[in-house]
């Protein structure tokens, strides 16, 4: 649909996003059956406008400043510091989208972002990376949180932030103690997700963590809707 949108005269410049209409926004996120209905569509639309307005007012493009960033001793650190003021990337204190963007820029053939070999990537904590540590027994909940979690009730921002932040620092400890990279640990947990899914029964015997997992399979990631990750 993005190709169709571009062929129709649309573009992805900050100036365009700064003045994009709801109709044009819906056209971008459409398939053969029409517009895709996202939860919180209005929030996503306003974030897109704010993102465009941010760069348009600064008379800058999202890739401006990368040359100076790459010339620094810690390009990844500088890049993440720069993105925390951008709408759509400033809402999450754990910077999940920011790190994903850095990964995309670093791993494209053009290597837009030149991350140093000694720089450490921070954990990328999303739903699956909360669910797995809870079920493995790496992260504990208090009695009330556990009841709420097992019942799969909607939680508030404070509860979600507590669980997600605890998982974040648990991942940092796991990376430090294992001597493995963030990418290795994240991939391992992503592999475990295959047999420990959200909506169907886990297949514990097929899971790589079977022998070490405490199998708290009744636990779940916090039920919390956000555009931050």
PDB file of N, CA and C in Angstrom, residues 120-123 167-186:
ATOM      1  N   UNK A 120      27.571  -1.423  23.748  1.00  0.00           N
ATOM      2  CA  UNK A 120      26.625  -2.441  24.190  1.00  0.00           C
ATOM      3  C   UNK A 120      25.196  -2.001  23.882  1.00  0.00           C
ATOM      4  N   UNK A 121      24.472  -2.879  23.198  1.00  0.00           N
ATOM      5  CA  UNK A 121      23.078  -2.604  22.884  1.00  0.00           C
ATOM      6  C   UNK A 121      22.219  -2.875  24.121  1.00  0.00           C
ATOM      7  N   UNK A 122      21.303  -1.972  24.445  1.00  0.00           N
ATOM      8  CA  UNK A 122      20.410  -2.219  25.582  1.00  0.00           C
ATOM      9  C   UNK A 122      19.321  -3.216  25.216  1.00  0.00           C
ATOM     10  N   UNK A 123      18.698  -3.846  26.214  1.00  0.00           N
ATOM     11  CA  UNK A 123      17.597  -4.782  25.943  1.00  0.00           C
ATOM     12  C   UNK A 123      16.423  -4.093  25.256  1.00  0.00           C
ATOM     13  N   UNK A 167      11.970  -6.340  34.250  1.00  0.00           N
ATOM     14  CA  UNK A 167      12.455  -7.234  33.198  1.00  0.00           C
ATOM     15  C   UNK A 167      13.681  -6.639  32.520  1.00  0.00           C
ATOM     16  N   UNK A 168      13.663  -5.347  32.272  1.00  0.00           N
ATOM     17  CA  UNK A 168      14.792  -4.669  31.619  1.00  0.00           C
ATOM     18  C   UNK A 168      16.090  -4.900  32.404  1.00  0.00           C
ATOM     19  N   UNK A 169      16.037  -4.657  33.711  1.00  0.00           N
ATOM     20  CA  UNK A 169      17.248  -4.814  34.515  1.00  0.00           C
ATOM     21  C   UNK A 169      17.607  -6.287  34.732  1.00  0.00           C
ATOM     22  N   UNK A 170      16.608  -7.147  34.676  1.00  0.00           N
ATOM     23  CA  UNK A 170      16.885  -8.589  34.726  1.00  0.00           C
ATOM     24  C   UNK A 170      17.656  -9.020  33.484  1.00  0.00           C
ATOM     25  N   UNK A 171      17.270  -8.469  32.336  1.00  0.00           N
ATOM     26  CA  UNK A 171      17.976  -8.780  31.101  1.00  0.00           C
ATOM     27  C   UNK A 171      19.415  -8.260  31.137  1.00  0.00           C
ATOM     28  N   UNK A 172      19.611  -7.074  31.703  1.00  0.00           N
ATOM     29  CA  UNK A 172      20.962  -6.544  31.837  1.00  0.00           C
ATOM     30  C   UNK A 172      21.822  -7.466  32.702  1.00  0.00           C
ATOM     31  N   UNK A 173      21.237  -7.978  33.785  1.00  0.00           N
ATOM     32  CA  UNK A 173      21.970  -8.896  34.661  1.00  0.00           C
ATOM     33  C   UNK A 173      22.276 -10.202  33.942  1.00  0.00           C
ATOM     34  N   UNK A 174      21.299 -10.700  33.184  1.00  0.00           N
ATOM     35  CA  UNK A 174      21.497 -11.953  32.451  1.00  0.00           C
ATOM     36  C   UNK A 174      22.601 -11.811  31.406  1.00  0.00           C
ATOM     37  N   UNK A 175      22.615 -10.668  30.727  1.00  0.00           N
ATOM     38  CA  UNK A 175      23.654 -10.393  29.727  1.00  0.00           C
ATOM     39  C   UNK A 175      25.024 -10.321  30.402  1.00  0.00           C
ATOM     40  N   UNK A 176      25.085  -9.617  31.534  1.00  0.00           N
ATOM     41  CA  UNK A 176      26.359  -9.443  32.236  1.00  0.00           C
ATOM     42  C   UNK A 176      26.886 -10.772  32.782  1.00  0.00           C
ATOM     43  N   UNK A 177      26.007 -11.562  33.381  1.00  0.00           N
ATOM     44  CA  UNK A 177      26.444 -12.815  34.003  1.00  0.00           C
ATOM     45  C   UNK A 177      26.779 -13.887  32.972  1.00  0.00           C
ATOM     46  N   UNK A 178      26.077 -13.870  31.845  1.00  0.00           N
ATOM     47  CA  UNK A 178      26.320 -14.892  30.816  1.00  0.00           C
ATOM     48  C   UNK A 178      27.491 -14.538  29.914  1.00  0.00           C
ATOM     49  N   UNK A 179      27.801 -13.236  29.836  1.00  0.00           N
ATOM     50  CA  UNK A 179      28.849 -12.803  28.919  1.00  0.00           C
ATOM     51  C   UNK A 179      28.399 -12.789  27.469  1.00  0.00           C
ATOM     52  N   UNK A 180      27.102 -12.990  27.240  1.00  0.00           N
ATOM     53  CA  UNK A 180      26.553 -12.987  25.885  1.00  0.00           C
ATOM     54  C   UNK A 180      26.073 -11.582  25.520  1.00  0.00           C
ATOM     55  N   UNK A 181      25.870 -11.371  24.241  1.00  0.00           N
ATOM     56  CA  UNK A 181      25.391 -10.078  23.784  1.00  0.00           C
ATOM     57  C   UNK A 181      23.882  -9.962  23.960  1.00  0.00           C
ATOM     58  N   UNK A 182      23.395  -8.722  23.899  1.00  0.00           N
ATOM     59  CA  UNK A 182      21.957  -8.513  23.941  1.00  0.00           C
ATOM     60  C   UNK A 182      21.280  -9.257  22.804  1.00  0.00           C
ATOM     61  N   UNK A 183      21.866  -9.219  21.615  1.00  0.00           N
ATOM     62  CA  UNK A 183      21.261  -9.876  20.455  1.00  0.00           C
ATOM     63  C   UNK A 183      21.127 -11.378  20.689  1.00  0.00           C
ATOM     64  N   UNK A 184      22.139 -11.984  21.292  1.00  0.00           N
ATOM     65  CA  UNK A 184      22.101 -13.432  21.565  1.00  0.00           C
ATOM     66  C   UNK A 184      20.988 -13.754  22.554  1.00  0.00           C
ATOM     67  N   UNK A 185      20.937 -13.001  23.664  1.00  0.00           N
ATOM     68  CA  UNK A 185      19.928 -13.258  24.692  1.00  0.00           C
ATOM     69  C   UNK A 185      18.531 -12.997  24.147  1.00  0.00           C
ATOM     70  N   UNK A 186      18.364 -11.911  23.406  1.00  0.00           N
ATOM     71  CA  UNK A 186      17.058 -11.579  22.849  1.00  0.00           C
ATOM     72  C   UNK A 186      16.595 -12.657  21.865  1.00  0.00           C
TER      73      UNK A 186
END
